[in-house]
Coordinates of C-alpha atoms in Angstrom, one line a residue:
Chain A
M296 CA 73.3 137.4 -71.5
S297 CA 72.9 141.0 -71.5
F298 CA 73.3 144.0 -73.8
P299 CA 76.9 145.0 -74.4
W300 CA 76.5 148.3 -72.6
A301 CA 75.2 146.7 -69.4
K302 CA 77.2 148.0 -66.4
E303 CA 79.6 145.5 -65.1
Y304 CA 79.7 144.5 -61.4
T305 CA 82.9 145.7 -59.7
P306 CA 83.5 144.5 -56.2
Q307 CA 84.5 147.4 -54.0
N308 CA 86.2 145.9 -51.0
G309 CA 88.0 142.8 -49.8
L310 CA 84.8 141.0 -48.7
T311 CA 82.9 141.5 -51.9
K312 CA 86.0 140.6 -53.9
F313 CA 86.3 137.4 -51.9
F314 CA 82.7 136.5 -52.6
D315 CA 83.0 137.4 -56.3
E316 CA 85.9 135.0 -56.7
K317 CA 84.4 132.1 -54.7
L318 CA 80.7 132.5 -55.2
P319 CA 79.6 135.4 -57.4
L320 CA 76.2 135.7 -55.9
P321 CA 76.3 139.5 -55.6
R322 CA 77.3 139.7 -59.2
F323 CA 74.4 137.5 -60.1
V324 CA 71.9 139.7 -58.2
Y325 CA 73.5 142.8 -59.7
N326 CA 73.0 141.4 -63.2
A327 CA 69.5 140.1 -62.5
V328 CA 67.8 143.0 -60.6
G329 CA 70.5 145.5 -60.2
A330 CA 72.2 148.2 -62.3
G331 CA 73.6 145.4 -64.5
Y332 CA 70.3 144.6 -66.1
P333 CA 69.4 147.1 -68.9
V334 CA 65.6 147.5 -69.2
P335 CA 63.6 149.3 -71.9
R336 CA 63.1 152.9 -70.8
N337 CA 59.4 153.0 -71.7
L338 CA 57.9 150.3 -69.4
S339 CA 54.5 151.3 -68.1
Y340 CA 53.0 150.3 -64.7
F341 CA 51.7 147.2 -66.4
W342 CA 55.3 145.9 -66.2
N343 CA 55.1 146.1 -62.3
F344 CA 53.1 143.0 -62.0
G345 CA 55.9 140.5 -62.4
V346 CA 57.6 141.9 -59.4
L347 CA 54.3 142.1 -57.6
A348 CA 53.6 138.5 -58.3
G349 CA 57.1 137.6 -56.9
F350 CA 56.3 139.7 -53.8
F351 CA 53.0 137.8 -53.3
L352 CA 54.7 134.5 -53.7
V353 CA 57.2 135.3 -51.0
L354 CA 54.4 136.7 -48.8
Q355 CA 52.4 133.5 -49.2
I356 CA 55.4 131.3 -48.4
V357 CA 56.3 133.4 -45.3
T358 CA 52.7 133.5 -43.9
G359 CA 52.1 129.9 -45.0
V360 CA 55.2 128.6 -43.1
V361 CA 53.9 130.5 -40.0
L362 CA 50.4 129.0 -40.4
A363 CA 51.8 125.6 -40.7
M364 CA 53.4 126.0 -37.3
H365 CA 49.9 126.2 -35.8
Y366 CA 47.7 124.2 -38.1
A367 CA 46.9 120.5 -37.6
S368 CA 46.0 118.5 -40.8
N369 CA 43.7 116.0 -39.1
T370 CA 40.0 116.0 -39.9
Q371 CA 39.2 115.8 -36.2
V372 CA 41.0 119.0 -35.3
A373 CA 41.8 120.9 -38.6
F374 CA 38.7 123.2 -38.4
A375 CA 39.4 123.9 -34.7
S376 CA 43.0 124.5 -35.3
V377 CA 42.2 127.3 -37.8
E378 CA 39.9 128.9 -35.1
H379 CA 42.8 128.4 -32.7
I380 CA 45.0 130.4 -35.1
M381 CA 42.3 133.1 -35.3
R382 CA 41.7 133.4 -31.5
D383 CA 44.7 132.1 -29.6
V384 CA 47.9 132.4 -31.6
N385 CA 49.6 135.8 -31.3
W386 CA 48.8 137.7 -34.4
G387 CA 47.3 134.5 -35.9
W388 CA 44.3 136.4 -37.3
L389 CA 46.7 138.7 -39.2
M390 CA 48.7 135.7 -40.5
R391 CA 45.6 133.9 -41.7
Y392 CA 43.9 136.9 -43.2
T393 CA 47.1 137.9 -45.0
H394 CA 47.5 134.4 -46.3
A395 CA 43.9 134.0 -47.4
N396 CA 43.7 137.4 -49.1
G397 CA 47.2 137.0 -50.3
A398 CA 46.1 134.1 -52.4
S399 CA 43.4 136.3 -53.9
F400 CA 45.7 139.1 -54.6
F401 CA 48.3 136.8 -56.0
F402 CA 45.7 135.8 -58.6
V403 CA 44.6 139.4 -59.2
V404 CA 48.2 140.3 -59.9
I405 CA 48.8 137.2 -62.0
Y406 CA 45.7 137.8 -64.1
I407 CA 46.8 141.4 -64.8
H408 CA 50.3 140.0 -65.6
I409 CA 48.8 137.4 -68.0
F410 CA 46.5 139.9 -69.7
R411 CA 49.4 142.4 -70.1
G412 CA 51.2 139.5 -71.9
L413 CA 48.1 138.9 -74.1
F414 CA 47.7 142.6 -75.1
Y415 CA 51.3 143.2 -75.8
A416 CA 51.7 139.7 -77.3
S417 CA 54.7 139.2 -75.0
Y418 CA 54.5 135.5 -75.9
K419 CA 55.8 136.1 -79.4
P420 CA 59.4 135.2 -80.4
P421 CA 61.9 135.4 -78.9
R422 CA 60.0 135.2 -75.6
E423 CA 57.9 132.0 -76.1
M424 CA 59.7 130.1 -73.4
I425 CA 59.0 132.8 -70.8
W426 CA 55.3 132.5 -71.7
L427 CA 55.3 128.7 -71.6
I428 CA 56.9 128.6 -68.2
G429 CA 54.4 131.3 -67.0
V430 CA 51.5 129.1 -68.0
V431 CA 53.1 126.2 -66.0
I432 CA 53.4 128.5 -63.0
F433 CA 49.7 129.4 -63.4
L434 CA 48.7 125.8 -63.4
L435 CA 50.9 125.1 -60.3
M436 CA 49.3 128.1 -58.6
M437 CA 45.8 126.7 -59.3
A438 CA 46.7 123.4 -57.8
T439 CA 48.3 125.0 -54.8
A440 CA 45.4 127.4 -54.2
F441 CA 42.9 124.6 -54.5
M442 CA 44.6 122.4 -52.0
G443 CA 45.1 125.3 -49.6
Y444 CA 41.4 126.0 -49.7
V445 CA 40.7 122.4 -48.5
L446 CA 42.9 122.7 -45.4
P447 CA 40.5 124.7 -43.1
W448 CA 38.1 121.7 -43.5
G449 CA 35.0 123.9 -43.7
Q450 CA 32.0 123.1 -45.9
M451 CA 33.5 124.7 -49.0
S452 CA 36.8 123.0 -48.4
F453 CA 35.2 119.6 -48.3
W454 CA 32.8 120.0 -51.2
G455 CA 35.4 121.8 -53.2
A456 CA 37.7 118.7 -52.7
Q457 CA 34.8 116.5 -53.6
V458 CA 33.9 118.4 -56.8
I459 CA 37.4 119.0 -58.1
T460 CA 38.6 115.4 -57.5
G461 CA 35.3 114.4 -59.1
L462 CA 36.6 116.0 -62.3
F463 CA 39.1 113.1 -62.6
E464 CA 36.3 110.7 -62.6
A465 CA 35.3 111.9 -66.0
I466 CA 38.4 110.4 -67.6
P467 CA 37.3 107.2 -69.4
L468 CA 38.3 103.8 -67.9
V469 CA 40.7 105.0 -65.2
G470 CA 38.6 107.8 -63.9
P471 CA 36.9 106.3 -60.8
P472 CA 39.9 104.4 -59.5
L473 CA 42.0 107.5 -60.2
K474 CA 39.8 109.6 -58.0
T475 CA 39.9 107.0 -55.2
W476 CA 43.7 106.9 -55.5
L477 CA 43.9 110.7 -55.4
L478 CA 41.8 110.9 -52.3
G479 CA 43.1 107.8 -50.6
G480 CA 39.5 106.9 -50.0
F481 CA 36.0 107.1 -51.4
A482 CA 35.4 110.6 -50.2
P483 CA 37.7 113.4 -48.9
D484 CA 38.8 112.4 -45.5
N485 CA 41.9 112.3 -43.3
A486 CA 44.1 110.7 -46.0
A487 CA 43.2 113.4 -48.5
L488 CA 43.6 116.2 -46.0
N489 CA 47.1 115.1 -45.1
R490 CA 48.3 114.7 -48.6
F491 CA 46.8 118.1 -49.6
F492 CA 48.6 119.7 -46.7
S493 CA 51.9 118.0 -47.7
L494 CA 51.5 119.1 -51.3
H495 CA 50.3 122.6 -50.4
F496 CA 53.5 123.1 -48.5
L497 CA 55.7 121.6 -51.3
L498 CA 54.2 123.2 -54.4
P499 CA 55.0 126.9 -53.6
F500 CA 58.7 125.9 -53.6
V501 CA 58.2 124.2 -57.0
I502 CA 56.6 127.5 -58.1
A503 CA 59.6 129.4 -56.8
G504 CA 61.8 127.1 -58.9
A505 CA 59.7 127.7 -62.0
V506 CA 59.8 131.5 -61.3
I507 CA 63.6 131.3 -61.4
L508 CA 63.4 129.6 -64.8
H509 CA 60.8 132.2 -65.9
I510 CA 63.2 135.0 -65.0
W511 CA 66.2 133.2 -66.4
A512 CA 64.4 132.9 -69.7
L513 CA 63.4 136.5 -69.5
H514 CA 66.9 137.7 -69.1
I515 CA 68.0 136.1 -72.3
P516 CA 66.1 138.4 -74.7
G517 CA 65.5 141.1 -72.0
S518 CA 62.2 142.6 -71.0
S519 CA 59.6 143.5 -73.7
N520 CA 58.1 146.9 -73.7
P521 CA 54.8 148.7 -74.6
T522 CA 55.9 149.4 -78.2
G523 CA 56.9 145.9 -78.9
V524 CA 60.0 147.2 -80.7
E525 CA 63.2 145.5 -79.6
V526 CA 66.0 147.4 -78.0
K527 CA 68.3 148.9 -80.6
G528 CA 70.8 150.7 -78.6
E529 CA 71.9 152.0 -75.2
S530 CA 69.6 155.0 -75.4
D531 CA 66.6 152.6 -75.4
T532 CA 67.4 151.2 -71.9
L533 CA 67.9 152.2 -68.3
P534 CA 69.5 150.2 -65.6
F535 CA 67.0 148.2 -63.6
H536 CA 68.4 149.7 -60.5
P537 CA 67.6 152.4 -59.5
Y538 CA 65.0 153.2 -62.2
Y539 CA 62.8 150.1 -62.0
T540 CA 63.5 149.2 -58.4
A541 CA 62.0 152.7 -57.7
K542 CA 59.1 152.3 -60.1
D543 CA 58.4 148.7 -58.8
G544 CA 58.7 150.0 -55.2
F545 CA 56.2 152.7 -55.8
G546 CA 53.8 150.2 -57.5
L547 CA 54.3 147.8 -54.6
G548 CA 53.4 150.5 -52.1
I549 CA 50.1 151.1 -54.0
A550 CA 49.4 147.4 -54.2
L551 CA 50.0 147.0 -50.5
L552 CA 47.6 149.8 -49.7
V553 CA 44.9 148.0 -51.6
F554 CA 45.8 144.6 -50.2
M555 CA 46.0 145.7 -46.6
T556 CA 42.6 147.5 -46.9
F557 CA 41.2 144.0 -47.6
V558 CA 43.2 142.3 -44.9
F559 CA 42.2 144.8 -42.2
F560 CA 38.7 145.9 -43.3
L561 CA 37.3 143.3 -45.7
P562 CA 39.1 140.1 -44.7
N563 CA 36.2 137.8 -45.6
T564 CA 34.8 139.6 -48.6
L565 CA 36.6 137.4 -51.1
G566 CA 35.8 134.2 -49.2
H567 CA 32.6 132.2 -48.7
P568 CA 30.7 132.3 -45.4
D569 CA 29.9 128.5 -45.7
N570 CA 33.6 127.8 -45.1
Y571 CA 33.1 128.9 -41.4
I572 CA 30.8 125.8 -41.1
E573 CA 32.8 122.6 -40.3
A574 CA 32.9 120.0 -43.1
N575 CA 29.8 117.8 -43.1
P576 CA 30.0 114.9 -45.5
L577 CA 26.2 114.4 -45.4
S578 CA 25.1 117.9 -46.4
T579 CA 26.2 119.9 -49.5
P580 CA 25.9 123.7 -49.3
A581 CA 23.1 125.2 -51.4
L582 CA 25.5 127.1 -53.8
I583 CA 28.7 125.3 -54.3
V584 CA 31.3 127.5 -56.0
P585 CA 35.1 127.7 -56.0
E586 CA 37.2 130.6 -55.0
W587 CA 36.5 133.6 -57.2
Y588 CA 39.8 133.2 -59.1
F589 CA 38.6 129.9 -60.6
Y590 CA 35.2 131.3 -61.7
P591 CA 36.0 131.6 -65.5
F592 CA 37.2 128.0 -65.7
Y593 CA 34.3 126.8 -63.5
A594 CA 31.9 128.5 -65.8
I595 CA 33.5 126.7 -68.8
L596 CA 33.2 123.4 -66.9
R597 CA 29.5 123.9 -66.2
A598 CA 28.8 125.1 -69.8
F599 CA 28.7 121.5 -71.1
T600 CA 25.3 120.1 -70.2
F601 CA 24.7 117.9 -73.2
D602 CA 26.2 114.6 -74.4
F603 CA 27.8 114.8 -77.8
I604 CA 29.7 111.6 -78.7
L605 CA 31.4 112.0 -75.4
P606 CA 29.5 112.4 -72.1
A607 CA 28.8 116.0 -71.0
K608 CA 30.9 115.6 -67.9
L609 CA 34.0 114.7 -69.9
W610 CA 33.4 117.6 -72.3
G611 CA 33.3 120.0 -69.4
V612 CA 36.5 118.7 -67.9
L613 CA 38.3 118.7 -71.2
A614 CA 37.1 122.2 -72.0
M615 CA 38.1 123.5 -68.6
F616 CA 41.7 122.2 -68.9
S617 CA 41.8 123.2 -72.6
A618 CA 40.9 126.7 -71.7
I619 CA 44.4 127.0 -70.1
L620 CA 46.2 124.6 -72.3
V621 CA 45.3 126.7 -75.3
W622 CA 47.6 129.4 -73.9
F623 CA 50.5 127.0 -74.5
F624 CA 49.9 127.4 -78.3
L625 CA 49.5 131.2 -78.4
P626 CA 53.0 131.9 -79.7
W627 CA 52.1 129.9 -82.8
L628 CA 48.4 130.9 -83.0
D629 CA 49.2 134.6 -83.2
K630 CA 50.9 134.9 -86.6
G631 CA 51.1 138.7 -86.7
P632 CA 54.5 140.3 -87.3
V633 CA 53.8 143.1 -84.7
R634 CA 53.6 142.5 -81.0
S635 CA 52.1 145.4 -79.2
G636 CA 48.3 145.8 -79.3
H637 CA 48.9 149.6 -79.6
Y638 CA 49.9 149.1 -83.3
R639 CA 47.4 146.3 -84.1
P640 CA 44.0 148.0 -84.7
L641 CA 42.0 144.8 -85.4
F642 CA 43.7 142.8 -82.8
R643 CA 43.0 145.6 -80.3
K644 CA 39.3 145.7 -81.1
F645 CA 38.9 141.9 -80.5
F646 CA 41.0 142.2 -77.4
W647 CA 39.0 145.0 -75.7
F648 CA 35.5 144.1 -77.1
G649 CA 35.9 140.4 -77.4
L650 CA 38.2 138.7 -75.0
I651 CA 38.0 141.1 -72.1
P652 CA 34.1 141.2 -71.9
T653 CA 34.1 137.4 -72.4
M654 CA 36.5 136.9 -69.4
A655 CA 34.5 139.4 -67.4
M656 CA 31.3 137.5 -68.1
L657 CA 32.9 134.1 -67.4
F658 CA 34.1 135.5 -64.1
Y659 CA 30.5 136.5 -63.3
L660 CA 28.9 133.3 -64.6
G661 CA 31.3 131.0 -62.7
G662 CA 29.9 132.4 -59.4
A663 CA 26.2 132.4 -60.6
P664 CA 23.8 129.5 -59.8
A665 CA 23.6 126.6 -62.2
H666 CA 20.4 127.4 -63.9
E667 CA 19.1 129.5 -66.8
P668 CA 19.9 132.1 -68.1
Y669 CA 23.4 131.6 -66.7
V670 CA 23.9 128.2 -68.3
M671 CA 23.1 129.5 -71.8
L672 CA 25.3 132.6 -71.2
S673 CA 28.1 130.3 -70.1
Q674 CA 27.8 128.4 -73.3
I675 CA 27.9 131.5 -75.4
F676 CA 30.9 133.0 -73.8
T677 CA 32.7 129.6 -73.6
A678 CA 32.2 129.3 -77.3
Y679 CA 33.6 132.8 -77.9
Y680 CA 36.6 132.1 -75.6
F681 CA 37.8 129.2 -77.7
L682 CA 36.7 130.9 -81.0
H683 CA 38.9 133.9 -80.0
F684 CA 42.1 131.9 -79.5
L685 CA 41.6 129.2 -82.1
V686 CA 40.0 131.0 -85.0
I687 CA 39.8 134.8 -84.6
L688 CA 43.4 135.4 -83.4
P689 CA 45.0 133.3 -86.2
I690 CA 42.8 135.0 -88.8
I691 CA 43.2 138.6 -87.7
S692 CA 46.9 138.2 -87.1
S693 CA 47.2 137.0 -90.7
I694 CA 45.1 139.7 -92.4
E695 CA 45.4 142.8 -90.4
R696 CA 47.6 145.8 -91.5
P697 CA 49.5 147.0 -88.4
D698 CA 50.0 150.7 -87.8
P699 CA 53.5 152.0 -88.5
L700 CA 55.9 151.2 -85.6
P701 CA 58.3 153.8 -84.2
Y702 CA 61.8 153.3 -85.3
S703 CA 63.0 152.7 -81.8
I704 CA 61.9 152.8 -78.2
T705 CA 63.7 156.1 -77.8
E706 CA 61.9 157.6 -80.8
A707 CA 58.6 156.4 -79.3
V708 CA 59.4 158.2 -76.0
L709 CA 61.1 161.3 -77.2
G710 CA 60.0 161.8 -80.8
S711 CA 63.4 161.2 -82.5
D712 CA 66.6 159.4 -81.8
K713 CA 68.6 162.6 -82.6
K714 CA 66.9 164.5 -79.8
A715 CA 67.6 161.7 -77.4
V716 CA 71.2 161.6 -78.2
L717 CA 71.9 165.3 -78.7
G718 CA 69.5 166.7 -76.1
E719 CA 66.5 169.0 -76.3
N720 CA 68.3 171.6 -78.2
A721 CA 68.8 169.4 -81.2
E722 CA 67.0 170.3 -84.4
P723 CA 63.8 168.5 -84.7
V724 CA 63.9 165.9 -87.4
A725 CA 61.4 166.3 -90.2
T726 CA 59.2 163.3 -90.5
Chain B
M252 CA 60.7 158.3 -68.1
A253 CA 60.5 161.2 -70.4
S254 CA 63.7 162.6 -69.1
T255 CA 65.0 165.4 -71.3
T256 CA 68.1 166.4 -69.3
G257 CA 70.0 166.4 -72.5
N258 CA 72.8 164.2 -71.3
A259 CA 74.9 162.6 -74.0
D260 CA 75.0 159.7 -71.6
A261 CA 71.8 157.7 -72.3
T262 CA 71.2 157.2 -68.6
P263 CA 70.8 160.5 -66.8
D264 CA 72.8 161.0 -63.7
V265 CA 70.9 159.5 -60.8
N266 CA 72.0 162.3 -58.5
D267 CA 70.9 165.2 -60.6
G268 CA 68.1 166.4 -58.4
V269 CA 66.7 169.9 -58.0
E270 CA 68.2 171.6 -55.0
G271 CA 65.6 173.4 -52.9
E272 CA 66.1 176.7 -51.1
D273 CA 67.2 174.9 -48.0
G274 CA 69.9 173.1 -49.8
V275 CA 68.2 169.7 -49.7
R276 CA 68.0 167.9 -53.0
R277 CA 64.5 166.5 -53.7
R278 CA 66.0 163.2 -54.7
D279 CA 67.9 162.8 -51.5
F280 CA 64.8 163.6 -49.5
I281 CA 62.7 161.1 -51.4
N282 CA 65.4 158.5 -51.0
I283 CA 65.7 158.9 -47.3
A284 CA 62.0 159.1 -46.8
A285 CA 61.3 156.0 -48.8
V286 CA 64.0 153.9 -47.2
S287 CA 62.9 155.1 -43.7
A288 CA 59.3 154.2 -44.4
A289 CA 60.3 150.8 -45.7
G290 CA 62.5 150.2 -42.6
V291 CA 59.8 151.2 -40.2
G292 CA 57.3 149.0 -42.1
G293 CA 59.7 146.1 -42.1
L294 CA 60.1 146.3 -38.4
A295 CA 56.3 146.5 -38.0
V296 CA 56.1 143.3 -40.1
L297 CA 58.8 141.6 -38.0
L298 CA 56.9 142.0 -34.8
P299 CA 53.9 139.7 -35.6
L300 CA 56.3 137.2 -37.3
V301 CA 58.4 136.9 -34.2
S302 CA 55.5 137.1 -31.7
Q303 CA 53.4 134.4 -33.3
M304 CA 55.9 131.8 -32.0
A305 CA 55.5 132.9 -28.4
P306 CA 53.0 130.9 -26.3
S307 CA 49.4 131.3 -27.6
A308 CA 46.5 132.3 -25.5
D309 CA 45.3 128.8 -24.9
V310 CA 48.8 127.8 -23.7
L311 CA 49.0 130.8 -21.3
A312 CA 45.5 129.9 -20.0
E313 CA 46.9 126.6 -18.7
S314 CA 49.1 128.5 -16.3
T315 CA 47.6 127.7 -13.0
T316 CA 47.1 124.3 -11.3
E317 CA 45.2 123.7 -8.1
L318 CA 46.2 120.8 -6.0
D319 CA 44.5 119.2 -3.0
I320 CA 47.1 117.7 -0.7
S321 CA 44.8 116.6 2.1
A322 CA 45.5 112.9 1.3
L323 CA 49.3 113.4 1.3
D324 CA 50.7 111.5 4.3
V325 CA 54.1 112.1 5.8
G326 CA 56.8 110.6 3.6
Q327 CA 54.6 110.5 0.6
S328 CA 55.0 112.3 -2.7
I329 CA 52.7 113.1 -5.6
K330 CA 53.3 114.2 -9.1
A331 CA 51.2 116.8 -10.7
V332 CA 51.3 118.7 -13.9
F333 CA 51.9 122.5 -14.3
R334 CA 52.3 124.0 -17.8
K335 CA 52.8 120.5 -19.2
Q336 CA 55.7 119.9 -16.8
P337 CA 55.8 117.7 -13.7
I338 CA 55.5 119.1 -10.2
F339 CA 56.7 117.1 -7.2
V340 CA 54.9 117.7 -3.9
R341 CA 56.4 115.8 -1.0
R342 CA 55.4 115.8 2.7
L343 CA 58.8 115.5 4.4
T344 CA 59.4 113.2 7.3
P345 CA 61.0 114.7 10.5
A346 CA 64.1 112.8 9.6
E347 CA 64.2 114.3 6.1
I348 CA 63.7 117.8 7.6
E349 CA 66.5 117.2 10.1
A350 CA 68.8 116.0 7.3
A351 CA 68.0 119.0 5.2
N352 CA 68.7 121.5 8.1
A353 CA 71.9 119.7 9.1
V354 CA 73.6 120.7 5.9
D355 CA 76.1 123.6 5.8
V356 CA 74.3 125.9 3.5
S357 CA 77.3 128.0 2.5
A358 CA 79.0 124.9 1.1
L359 CA 76.2 124.2 -1.3
R360 CA 76.4 124.9 -5.0
D361 CA 73.1 126.8 -4.9
P362 CA 72.8 127.9 -1.3
A363 CA 69.2 127.9 0.2
T364 CA 67.7 126.7 3.5
L365 CA 64.7 124.5 3.6
D366 CA 62.7 127.4 5.1
E367 CA 63.5 129.5 2.1
I368 CA 62.4 126.7 -0.2
T369 CA 59.1 126.0 1.6
K370 CA 56.3 128.3 2.7
P371 CA 56.1 129.6 6.3
G372 CA 53.9 127.3 8.4
H373 CA 54.2 124.6 5.9
G374 CA 57.8 123.7 6.3
D375 CA 57.1 120.0 5.7
V376 CA 55.5 120.5 2.3
L377 CA 58.2 120.6 -0.5
V378 CA 56.9 121.8 -3.8
V379 CA 59.3 121.8 -6.7
M380 CA 59.3 121.5 -10.5
G381 CA 60.1 117.9 -11.5
V382 CA 62.5 119.2 -14.1
C383 CA 66.2 118.6 -13.6
T384 CA 68.0 121.9 -13.9
H385 CA 70.8 120.3 -15.9
L386 CA 69.0 119.5 -19.2
G387 CA 65.4 119.0 -18.3
C388 CA 64.9 115.3 -17.6
V389 CA 62.4 114.3 -14.9
P390 CA 64.3 113.2 -11.8
L391 CA 63.4 110.0 -10.0
G392 CA 62.4 109.8 -6.4
A393 CA 58.8 111.1 -6.4
Q394 CA 57.4 107.6 -6.6
E395 CA 57.5 104.7 -4.3
G396 CA 60.6 102.5 -4.9
E397 CA 62.4 104.9 -7.2
N398 CA 66.1 105.7 -6.7
K399 CA 66.3 108.8 -4.5
G400 CA 70.0 109.4 -5.0
E401 CA 72.8 109.5 -2.5
F402 CA 71.1 112.3 -0.5
G403 CA 67.6 110.8 -0.2
G404 CA 65.8 113.4 -2.3
Y405 CA 65.7 113.2 -6.1
F406 CA 68.0 111.6 -8.6
C407 CA 68.2 112.4 -12.3
P408 CA 69.1 109.3 -14.3
C409 CA 70.0 111.2 -17.4
H410 CA 73.3 112.6 -16.3
G411 CA 73.5 111.7 -12.6
S412 CA 72.4 114.8 -10.7
H413 CA 71.7 114.1 -7.0
Y414 CA 69.3 116.3 -5.1
D415 CA 68.8 116.2 -1.3
T416 CA 65.6 116.2 0.8
A417 CA 65.2 119.9 0.2
A418 CA 65.6 119.3 -3.6
R419 CA 69.0 121.1 -3.5
I420 CA 71.7 120.1 -6.0
R421 CA 74.4 118.2 -4.1
K422 CA 76.3 116.2 -6.7
G423 CA 76.3 115.9 -10.5
P424 CA 76.2 118.4 -13.4
A425 CA 73.0 120.3 -12.6
P426 CA 73.8 124.0 -11.8
T427 CA 70.9 124.9 -9.5
N428 CA 68.4 123.4 -7.1
L429 CA 65.1 122.1 -8.5
A430 CA 63.1 125.2 -9.3
V431 CA 60.3 126.2 -6.9
P432 CA 57.3 127.4 -8.8
D433 CA 55.2 130.4 -7.7
Y434 CA 52.5 128.9 -5.5
E435 CA 50.5 129.7 -2.4
F436 CA 48.4 127.8 0.1
T437 CA 44.8 128.9 -0.3
S438 CA 43.9 126.7 2.6
D439 CA 45.8 124.3 4.8
T440 CA 45.3 121.5 2.3
T441 CA 45.0 123.3 -1.0
I442 CA 47.8 124.9 -3.0
V443 CA 47.5 126.9 -6.2
I444 CA 50.5 126.8 -8.5
G445 CA 51.2 129.6 -11.0

C-alpha cells in the first residue's frame, strides 16, 4: 500500500521493462526505499536508527560469515582459533573487532530505536504489528548475541553459558533436564559450543526475515513522525529517495565515525578482559557479568533475593523475561489518544524523569558487584520499571490532558497549510 | 526540511540548487563528493574482505621444507610434504637417466631436458611436486611396487597421465610436466624446498 500520490515506477529501457514484467524487483525496491515511498517530511534524526540497525545487521552478517571461515567450534581449539584470527588471518583483527564492536553498536542503535518508539508511542494503532515484530527481533538479537559471546571460549564465554543456561533450571519440574538438554551435557562443553555456533550462524538470517516483516508491516500505514499526526495530504510527505536516503546516509556517516573510533582505538573497551583467558570449568571469574547490553535485564534478574511463594531464582528469571514481554502489551497498556510525547506533558515527565533514569540505573547496576547497596538499588529500580509500564502508563494515559496537536504535519513544520501550498508570500493565517 | 521554496508542487525540485560564481551548483558538488567518498570507502572495505581469504600468516610460515637425502639410495624414492602437498624425491638409476636423455625433447608436450629439471651437479636427484598437472591427484610411482606407467616414471591413476623418468608428461591429459618446486642443495645431502 502507499499513498495515492506516491510516484509510480516507470521502467526506462528494455532491460528494466523486461525485469518489471517477469520479476518486478526494481519496482519493489523503488516502492520500499526509493522515490515511490512517501515519508512524512518532518522526521528527525531519531528516525535514522531503523536504517542504522539494518546496516549493523548486514555488517554483522558479512563480518560473521568471514569469521566463520576461520573459526573452529571445538573446545580444544576454539580459543586458539580466535587468536589465530587476530594474529595470522589477513585483516582478521579488523574482522573480529568489527564484529565484536558491531554487536555492541547494533544494541546501541536498537536501544535508541526502541526508546524512540517509546517516547513517540510508535507502538500505538495502526502500528502495533511493527512494534510486536520489533520486540521479537530484539529477543532474537539477545539470543544471537549471547551465543556469539560463548564462541571465543574464554572465561566469560564459559561462565556466561553456564549462568544463562542455568536460568532454565529455575523452571519447575522440567528445569534441570531442560538445561542438560540445552547444553547436551552437564556443563558447557563441546556439544554446547557446536550447537551455539550453528545457531549463532542461523539466527541472524531469521532476524533478517523478521526485519523484512517489520518493514512490510511499516509500509502499510507508513512511517510515523515526531508530531504523531497522521499524514493528511501530499504536502505532508517527501519521497524517501532522495530526501531520506540522503538524511540516512548522513546519519550513517556519523554513526560510522563513532563506530570506527571504537574499532580502531578502543576495540576492547566494551568487552571483558577475562574473556582473554581460556575457559576453565574449575574456576569462576571474580566478577561475572554479561555483555553491557544485557545489564538492565541482568540487574532485574539479580534483584530477586528472597523466596516469596515461589523460589527467588524463579522470580528472578520470570522478572527478567517479563521485563521484555511487557513490551508486547504496550499498545494496549498506553490508552492515550495522542502518540507523540511532545504533546503529552504528564507522559513526558514520567518518560524523562522516571523511565530513562530507571533504565540508566539498571544499566549501571547490572554491571555492579552483587552486594549492597547495589542489590537494594536494583530492587527499587526493578520495582519502578514494572510500575511504570503496568500502573503508571495506563493511569497517566487515561487521565492526562494532551496539548493541542497541530492540524497537520505541514502546519507543524511551516506554521500553516496555506503557506505550504501557496508559498512564503501567502498571507499568514490568523490563529 | 523547512524548505520554503514556494513550489506549488509539495516536493521541491531536487535539482534546485544554488549556483555558485564558478557555475557549479552546490547540490551537484555535494552529490559527486558524497558518492565519490562512498565509492572510495567501499573499495577500502572490499580490500580486507577479499584479502582475508588469502593464505594466513601461519599457512605462509609453512612454506619451506628441509629434507635430508643422505639415506636415499640409487633407484629409491621418498615422499615428503611441502605446503601440505606431496614432494617426490628420486635418485635416478643410470638406466633411468639414459632413458630420459634418449628422448627427442622437441617432440614432447612440455619440452625440457633432464638437466633443466635437475640441479647442476645433482643430475641424478629428481625433485618434483607429487601433484598431477591435470587435476591435482597424487601420481603413483614414488613407492616400491606402485605402477610407474608406460614410461617408467610416474602414473596418475585418476585420468591416466603417464610421466617419464624425468617426470615429463608423455601420455594422457596432463598439460605439463610435474612441477619442479623452488629448491636448493644446502649441502650434498640436504635440500631446502621453498
